[in-house]
Tab-separated table of N, CA, C and O in Angstrom:
chain	number	residue	atom	x	y	z
F	1	MET	N	107.001	-9.696	98.090
F	1	MET	CA	107.781	-9.782	96.883
F	1	MET	C	108.549	-11.107	96.879
F	1	MET	O	109.140	-11.496	97.871
F	2	ALA	N	108.543	-11.782	95.759
F	2	ALA	CA	109.214	-13.075	95.626
F	2	ALA	C	110.724	-12.872	95.484
F	2	ALA	O	111.185	-11.883	94.932
F	3	THR	N	111.463	-13.825	95.997
F	3	THR	CA	112.919	-13.791	95.906
F	3	THR	C	113.370	-14.864	94.926
F	3	THR	O	112.904	-16.002	94.995
F	4	ILE	N	114.267	-14.493	94.037
F	4	ILE	CA	114.825	-15.451	93.081
F	4	ILE	C	116.117	-15.987	93.670
F	4	ILE	O	116.998	-15.222	94.069
F	5	THR	N	116.241	-17.294	93.699
F	5	THR	CA	117.427	-17.929	94.275
F	5	THR	C	118.541	-18.028	93.238
F	5	THR	O	118.311	-17.885	92.032
F	6	GLY	N	119.745	-18.291	93.720
F	6	GLY	CA	120.874	-18.490	92.826
F	6	GLY	C	120.664	-19.675	91.902
F	6	GLY	O	121.056	-19.642	90.737
F	7	LYS	N	120.020	-20.722	92.407
F	7	LYS	CA	119.738	-21.890	91.571
F	7	LYS	C	118.778	-21.535	90.446
F	7	LYS	O	118.957	-21.955	89.296
F	8	GLN	N	117.758	-20.751	90.745
F	8	GLN	CA	116.817	-20.340	89.708
F	8	GLN	C	117.519	-19.495	88.652
F	8	GLN	O	117.255	-19.650	87.457
F	9	LEU	N	118.401	-18.624	89.087
F	9	LEU	CA	119.143	-17.793	88.150
F	9	LEU	C	120.041	-18.646	87.263
F	9	LEU	O	120.067	-18.477	86.042
F	10	SER	N	120.756	-19.590	87.850
F	10	SER	CA	121.612	-20.453	87.037
F	10	SER	C	120.781	-21.352	86.124
F	10	SER	O	121.205	-21.651	85.005
F	11	ASP	N	119.587	-21.763	86.553
F	11	ASP	CA	118.699	-22.539	85.683
F	11	ASP	C	118.258	-21.708	84.481
F	11	ASP	O	118.144	-22.223	83.362
F	12	MET	N	118.012	-20.414	84.691
F	12	MET	CA	117.643	-19.524	83.577
F	12	MET	C	118.789	-19.437	82.571
F	12	MET	O	118.562	-19.490	81.354
F	13	ILE	N	120.005	-19.325	83.085
F	13	ILE	CA	121.165	-19.235	82.196
F	13	ILE	C	121.375	-20.552	81.461
F	13	ILE	O	121.651	-20.572	80.262
F	14	ARG	N	121.221	-21.669	82.154
F	14	ARG	CA	121.353	-22.981	81.488
F	14	ARG	C	120.304	-23.140	80.384
F	14	ARG	O	120.595	-23.665	79.309
F	15	HIS	N	119.078	-22.684	80.646
F	15	HIS	CA	118.036	-22.751	79.617
F	15	HIS	C	118.446	-21.919	78.412
F	15	HIS	O	118.325	-22.359	77.264
F	16	TRP	N	118.946	-20.716	78.667
F	16	TRP	CA	119.379	-19.834	77.579
F	16	TRP	C	120.514	-20.488	76.797
F	16	TRP	O	120.524	-20.458	75.570
F	17	LEU	N	121.475	-21.095	77.486
F	17	LEU	CA	122.603	-21.747	76.826
F	17	LEU	C	122.168	-22.955	76.008
F	17	LEU	O	122.786	-23.279	74.988
F	18	ASP	N	121.106	-23.620	76.429
F	18	ASP	CA	120.618	-24.799	75.721
F	18	ASP	C	119.689	-24.458	74.560
F	18	ASP	O	119.285	-25.359	73.819
F	19	THR	N	119.360	-23.188	74.406
F	19	THR	CA	118.403	-22.766	73.382
F	19	THR	C	119.134	-22.124	72.211
F	19	THR	O	119.777	-21.082	72.373
F	20	PRO	N	119.046	-22.713	71.010
F	20	PRO	CA	119.664	-22.078	69.853
F	20	PRO	C	118.922	-20.786	69.492
F	20	PRO	O	117.726	-20.655	69.748
F	21	VAL	N	119.650	-19.855	68.890
F	21	VAL	CA	119.040	-18.592	68.463
F	21	VAL	C	117.872	-18.882	67.528
F	21	VAL	O	117.943	-19.770	66.681
F	22	GLU	N	116.789	-18.149	67.709
F	22	GLU	CA	115.571	-18.237	66.889
F	22	GLU	C	114.838	-19.574	67.048
F	22	GLU	O	114.103	-19.988	66.159
F	23	ALA	N	115.069	-20.260	68.170
F	23	ALA	CA	114.332	-21.503	68.416
F	23	ALA	C	112.867	-21.200	68.713
F	23	ALA	O	112.000	-22.042	68.483
F	24	TYR	N	112.601	-20.004	69.241
F	24	TYR	CA	111.228	-19.560	69.485
F	24	TYR	C	110.811	-18.676	68.325
F	24	TYR	O	111.471	-17.682	68.023
F	25	LEU	N	109.740	-19.027	67.667
F	25	LEU	CA	109.264	-18.315	66.488
F	25	LEU	C	109.093	-16.827	66.786
F	25	LEU	O	108.439	-16.446	67.758
F	26	GLY	N	109.725	-16.005	65.974
F	26	GLY	CA	109.610	-14.564	66.119
F	26	GLY	C	110.495	-13.957	67.185
F	26	GLY	O	110.376	-12.779	67.491
F	27	SER	N	111.404	-14.735	67.750
F	27	SER	CA	112.274	-14.238	68.816
F	27	SER	C	113.712	-14.653	68.527
F	27	SER	O	113.958	-15.741	68.020
F	28	ASP	N	114.658	-13.790	68.872
F	28	ASP	CA	116.063	-14.153	68.712
F	28	ASP	C	116.667	-14.633	70.034
F	28	ASP	O	117.876	-14.674	70.200
F	29	TYR	N	115.793	-15.015	70.986
F	29	TYR	CA	116.226	-15.557	72.280
F	29	TYR	C	117.129	-16.756	72.048
F	29	TYR	O	116.879	-17.595	71.184
F	30	GLY	N	118.183	-16.861	72.820
F	30	GLY	CA	119.084	-18.007	72.738
F	30	GLY	C	120.483	-17.570	72.363
F	30	GLY	O	120.787	-16.385	72.267
F	31	GLN	N	121.343	-18.541	72.150
F	31	GLN	CA	122.750	-18.249	71.911
F	31	GLN	C	123.335	-19.106	70.805
F	31	GLN	O	122.757	-20.099	70.411
F	32	ASP	N	124.494	-18.691	70.324
F	32	ASP	CA	125.260	-19.446	69.337
F	32	ASP	C	126.693	-19.560	69.851
F	32	ASP	O	127.594	-18.882	69.381
F	33	ALA	N	126.888	-20.388	70.861
F	33	ALA	CA	128.198	-20.510	71.511
F	33	ALA	C	129.237	-21.097	70.567
F	33	ALA	O	130.412	-20.757	70.661
F	34	LYS	N	128.828	-21.948	69.640
F	34	LYS	CA	129.803	-22.544	68.718
F	34	LYS	C	130.479	-21.471	67.883
F	34	LYS	O	131.678	-21.534	67.634
F	35	ALA	N	129.729	-20.460	67.464
F	35	ALA	CA	130.329	-19.361	66.706
F	35	ALA	C	131.304	-18.580	67.576
F	35	ALA	O	132.348	-18.128	67.101
F	36	LEU	N	130.980	-18.412	68.844
F	36	LEU	CA	131.865	-17.692	69.759
F	36	LEU	C	133.170	-18.440	69.957
F	36	LEU	O	134.237	-17.828	70.037
F	37	LEU	N	133.124	-19.751	70.007
F	37	LEU	CA	134.333	-20.544	70.229
F	37	LEU	C	135.299	-20.476	69.047
F	37	LEU	O	136.470	-20.795	69.191
F	38	GLN	N	134.828	-20.036	67.899
F	38	GLN	CA	135.686	-19.928	66.717
F	38	GLN	C	136.496	-18.634	66.706
F	38	GLN	O	137.313	-18.423	65.841
F	39	ARG	N	136.238	-17.758	67.669
F	39	ARG	CA	136.914	-16.461	67.719
F	39	ARG	C	137.673	-16.311	69.036
F	39	ARG	O	137.386	-16.986	70.007
F	40	ALA	N	138.601	-15.363	69.035
F	40	ALA	CA	139.332	-15.056	70.273
F	40	ALA	C	138.413	-14.294	71.214
F	40	ALA	O	137.658	-13.418	70.780
F	41	LEU	N	138.441	-14.629	72.510
F	41	LEU	CA	137.594	-13.936	73.471
F	41	LEU	C	137.984	-12.466	73.612
F	41	LEU	O	137.182	-11.643	74.034
F	42	SER	N	139.197	-12.129	73.211
F	42	SER	CA	139.665	-10.752	73.365
F	42	SER	C	139.164	-9.825	72.255
F	42	SER	O	139.373	-8.626	72.335
F	43	ASP	N	138.498	-10.337	71.245
F	43	ASP	CA	138.070	-9.478	70.131
F	43	ASP	C	136.729	-8.781	70.366
F	43	ASP	O	136.225	-8.098	69.485
F	44	GLY	N	136.140	-8.944	71.536
F	44	GLY	CA	134.889	-8.245	71.851
F	44	GLY	C	133.647	-9.092	71.679
F	44	GLY	O	132.579	-8.706	72.128
F	45	ASP	N	133.768	-10.224	71.023
F	45	ASP	CA	132.599	-11.081	70.825
F	45	ASP	C	132.101	-11.663	72.137
F	45	ASP	O	130.915	-11.902	72.301
F	46	ALA	N	133.003	-11.895	73.075
F	46	ALA	CA	132.588	-12.431	74.374
F	46	ALA	C	131.711	-11.422	75.102
F	46	ALA	O	130.707	-11.786	75.706
F	47	GLU	N	132.069	-10.138	75.020
F	47	GLU	CA	131.255	-9.096	75.647
F	47	GLU	C	129.890	-9.009	74.961
F	47	GLU	O	128.863	-8.861	75.631
F	48	ALA	N	129.867	-9.125	73.644
F	48	ALA	CA	128.590	-9.117	72.920
F	48	ALA	C	127.735	-10.313	73.319
F	48	ALA	O	126.512	-10.214	73.426
F	49	PHE	N	128.368	-11.459	73.557
F	49	PHE	CA	127.675	-12.667	74.003
F	49	PHE	C	126.987	-12.404	75.344
F	49	PHE	O	125.812	-12.725	75.535
F	50	LEU	N	127.718	-11.788	76.281
F	50	LEU	CA	127.145	-11.465	77.594
F	50	LEU	C	126.046	-10.411	77.486
F	50	LEU	O	125.036	-10.483	78.188
F	51	GLN	N	126.226	-9.442	76.610
F	51	GLN	CA	125.206	-8.408	76.427
F	51	GLN	C	123.920	-9.012	75.879
F	51	GLN	O	122.824	-8.633	76.281
F	52	LYS	N	124.040	-9.963	74.942
F	52	LYS	CA	122.838	-10.632	74.414
F	52	LYS	C	122.161	-11.427	75.517
F	52	LYS	O	120.940	-11.441	75.636
F	53	MET	N	122.970	-12.097	76.352
F	53	MET	CA	122.408	-12.846	77.470
F	53	MET	C	121.623	-11.904	78.387
F	53	MET	O	120.522	-12.227	78.827
F	54	GLN	N	122.156	-10.718	78.640
F	54	GLN	CA	121.474	-9.750	79.492
F	54	GLN	C	120.202	-9.212	78.835
F	54	GLN	O	119.229	-8.941	79.523
F	55	ARG	N	120.209	-9.066	77.514
F	55	ARG	CA	118.981	-8.644	76.816
F	55	ARG	C	117.909	-9.720	76.898
F	55	ARG	O	116.731	-9.435	77.085
F	56	ASP	N	118.329	-10.969	76.748
F	56	ASP	CA	117.385	-12.086	76.759
F	56	ASP	C	116.915	-12.437	78.174
F	56	ASP	O	115.816	-12.958	78.352
F	57	ILE	N	117.757	-12.203	79.163
F	57	ILE	CA	117.422	-12.468	80.572
F	57	ILE	C	117.607	-11.151	81.331
F	57	ILE	O	118.649	-10.917	81.944
F	58	PRO	N	116.625	-10.256	81.282
F	58	PRO	CA	116.773	-8.920	81.869
F	58	PRO	C	117.166	-8.914	83.349
F	58	PRO	O	117.773	-7.957	83.819
F	59	LEU	N	116.860	-9.961	84.066
F	59	LEU	CA	117.232	-10.048	85.475
F	59	LEU	C	118.742	-9.882	85.670
F	59	LEU	O	119.189	-9.341	86.672
F	60	LEU	N	119.530	-10.309	84.709
F	60	LEU	CA	120.983	-10.228	84.824
F	60	LEU	C	121.482	-8.784	84.870
F	60	LEU	O	122.550	-8.508	85.392
F	61	LYS	N	120.712	-7.858	84.320
F	61	LYS	CA	121.102	-6.444	84.344
F	61	LYS	C	121.088	-5.883	85.765
F	61	LYS	O	121.744	-4.888	86.045
F	62	ALA	N	120.356	-6.523	86.656
F	62	ALA	CA	120.259	-6.055	88.042
F	62	ALA	C	121.458	-6.495	88.886
F	62	ALA	O	121.629	-6.006	90.001
F	63	LEU	N	122.276	-7.401	88.361
F	63	LEU	CA	123.439	-7.866	89.114
F	63	LEU	C	124.507	-6.777	89.167
F	63	LEU	O	124.630	-5.981	88.233
F	64	PRO	N	125.291	-6.746	90.225
F	64	PRO	CA	126.365	-5.749	90.305
F	64	PRO	C	127.437	-6.005	89.243
F	64	PRO	O	127.577	-7.122	88.735
F	65	ALA	N	128.196	-4.971	88.940
F	65	ALA	CA	129.289	-5.093	87.970
F	65	ALA	C	130.245	-6.196	88.412
F	65	ALA	O	130.564	-6.328	89.590
F	66	GLY	N	130.685	-7.001	87.464
F	66	GLY	CA	131.614	-8.076	87.765
F	66	GLY	C	130.971	-9.366	88.224
F	66	GLY	O	131.667	-10.343	88.460
F	67	ALA	N	129.642	-9.387	88.330
F	67	ALA	CA	128.960	-10.601	88.783
F	67	ALA	C	128.696	-11.567	87.635
F	67	ALA	O	128.377	-12.726	87.868
F	68	LEU	N	128.829	-11.109	86.390
F	68	LEU	CA	128.600	-11.948	85.218
F	68	LEU	C	129.865	-11.909	84.365
F	68	LEU	O	130.282	-10.847	83.900
F	69	ASN	N	130.488	-13.076	84.190
F	69	ASN	CA	131.756	-13.158	83.457
F	69	ASN	C	131.747	-14.346	82.517
F	69	ASN	O	131.000	-15.305	82.706
F	70	ILE	N	132.623	-14.281	81.523
F	70	ILE	CA	132.806	-15.389	80.600
F	70	ILE	C	134.306	-15.626	80.454
F	70	ILE	O	135.083	-14.675	80.435
F	71	TYR	N	134.685	-16.901	80.415
F	71	TYR	CA	136.082	-17.206	80.193
F	71	TYR	C	136.219	-18.583	79.559
F	71	TYR	O	135.282	-19.379	79.556
F	72	ALA	N	137.396	-18.812	78.974
F	72	ALA	CA	137.683	-20.084	78.315
F	72	ALA	C	138.960	-20.661	78.910
F	72	ALA	O	139.876	-19.931	79.264
F	73	LEU	N	138.982	-21.976	79.008
F	73	LEU	CA	140.167	-22.685	79.480
F	73	LEU	C	140.548	-23.729	78.442
F	73	LEU	O	139.673	-24.397	77.882
F	74	PRO	N	141.849	-23.876	78.181
F	74	PRO	CA	142.276	-24.899	77.230
F	74	PRO	C	141.958	-26.291	77.762
F	74	PRO	O	142.050	-26.548	78.953
F	75	SER	N	141.565	-27.150	76.850
F	75	SER	CA	141.244	-28.528	77.198
F	75	SER	C	141.801	-29.417	76.087
F	75	SER	O	141.152	-29.648	75.077
F	76	GLY	N	142.996	-29.852	76.243
F	76	GLY	CA	143.647	-30.612	75.188
F	76	GLY	C	144.389	-29.675	74.252
F	76	GLY	O	144.498	-28.471	74.487
F	77	GLU	N	144.880	-30.243	73.156
F	77	GLU	CA	145.698	-29.451	72.235
F	77	GLU	C	144.900	-28.492	71.370
F	77	GLU	O	145.371	-27.411	71.047
F	78	ASP	N	143.731	-28.879	70.965
F	78	ASP	CA	142.979	-28.042	70.027
F	78	ASP	C	141.554	-27.772	70.500
F	78	ASP	O	140.645	-27.615	69.696
F	79	ARG	N	141.378	-27.673	71.782
F	79	ARG	CA	140.032	-27.479	72.327
F	79	ARG	C	140.054	-26.471	73.469
F	79	ARG	O	141.017	-26.388	74.218
F	80	LYS	N	138.985	-25.711	73.558
F	80	LYS	CA	138.792	-24.815	74.689
F	80	LYS	C	137.392	-25.040	75.225
F	80	LYS	O	136.461	-25.255	74.462
F	81	ASP	N	137.263	-24.993	76.533
F	81	ASP	CA	135.958	-25.079	77.172
F	81	ASP	C	135.557	-23.677	77.598
F	81	ASP	O	136.364	-22.920	78.141
F	82	LEU	N	134.309	-23.341	77.361
F	82	LEU	CA	133.772	-22.020	77.652
F	82	LEU	C	132.956	-22.084	78.933
F	82	LEU	O	132.183	-23.025	79.136
F	83	PHE	N	133.131	-21.074	79.793
F	83	PHE	CA	132.438	-21.035	81.079
F	83	PHE	C	131.781	-19.681	81.285
F	83	PHE	O	132.340	-18.647	80.919
F	84	ILE	N	130.602	-19.697	81.886
F	84	ILE	CA	129.909	-18.495	82.327
F	84	ILE	C	129.939	-18.522	83.852
F	84	ILE	O	129.598	-19.530	84.465
F	85	GLU	N	130.346	-17.416	84.438
F	85	GLU	CA	130.324	-17.296	85.891
F	85	GLU	C	129.299	-16.230	86.247
F	85	GLU	O	129.336	-15.115	85.730
F	86	VAL	N	128.343	-16.604	87.084
F	86	VAL	CA	127.329	-15.650	87.525
F	86	VAL	C	127.237	-15.722	89.033
F	86	VAL	O	126.991	-16.782	89.598
F	87	ALA	N	127.495	-14.590	89.652
F	87	ALA	CA	127.403	-14.464	91.110
F	87	ALA	C	128.139	-15.600	91.830
F	87	ALA	O	127.636	-16.183	92.774
F	88	GLY	N	129.331	-15.936	91.330
F	88	GLY	CA	130.149	-16.949	91.990
F	88	GLY	C	129.903	-18.376	91.556
F	88	GLY	O	130.653	-19.266	91.932
F	89	GLU	N	128.869	-18.642	90.767
F	89	GLU	CA	128.598	-20.004	90.295
F	89	GLU	C	129.090	-20.134	88.852
F	89	GLU	O	128.848	-19.272	88.020
F	90	VAL	N	129.818	-21.220	88.572
F	90	VAL	CA	130.384	-21.439	87.248
F	90	VAL	C	129.521	-22.447	86.488
F	90	VAL	O	129.179	-23.514	87.006
F	91	ILE	N	129.178	-22.080	85.258
F	91	ILE	CA	128.360	-22.937	84.394
F	91	ILE	C	129.161	-23.190	83.125
F	91	ILE	O	129.569	-22.242	82.447
F	92	GLN	N	129.390	-24.450	82.795
F	92	GLN	CA	130.123	-24.781	81.580
F	92	GLN	C	129.162	-24.775	80.405
F	92	GLN	O	128.097	-25.391	80.444
F	93	VAL	N	129.553	-24.068	79.357
F	93	VAL	CA	128.737	-24.000	78.151
F	93	VAL	C	128.863	-25.328	77.416
F	93	VAL	O	129.961	-25.830	77.210
F	94	GLY	N	127.743	-25.911	77.068
F	94	GLY	CA	127.735	-27.168	76.339
F	94	GLY	C	127.816	-28.402	77.217
F	94	GLY	O	127.864	-29.512	76.720
F	95	ALA	N	127.830	-28.224	78.539
F	95	ALA	CA	127.914	-29.384	79.430
F	95	ALA	C	126.533	-29.813	79.864
F	95	ALA	O	125.592	-29.093	79.845
């Protein structure tokens, strides 16, 4: 049985983050992070964002609870940077 490395997993997430929704004909694979940044992370949209990521990358469903997280940090007066944390590795959305 093949083993998937942490780098391969983070590469899958980076690919998903770089793919706009419906970029593949007939599929809603991908994300719309810009829409998420327009809302408060506490309103539930962040959880929906992670759930879509898990639907699009089924491997993420096999991770233990708490291994996949999303958070935002302020960056300047009117900007926030969005981060995905998976199994201890942090990936900046849009970087």
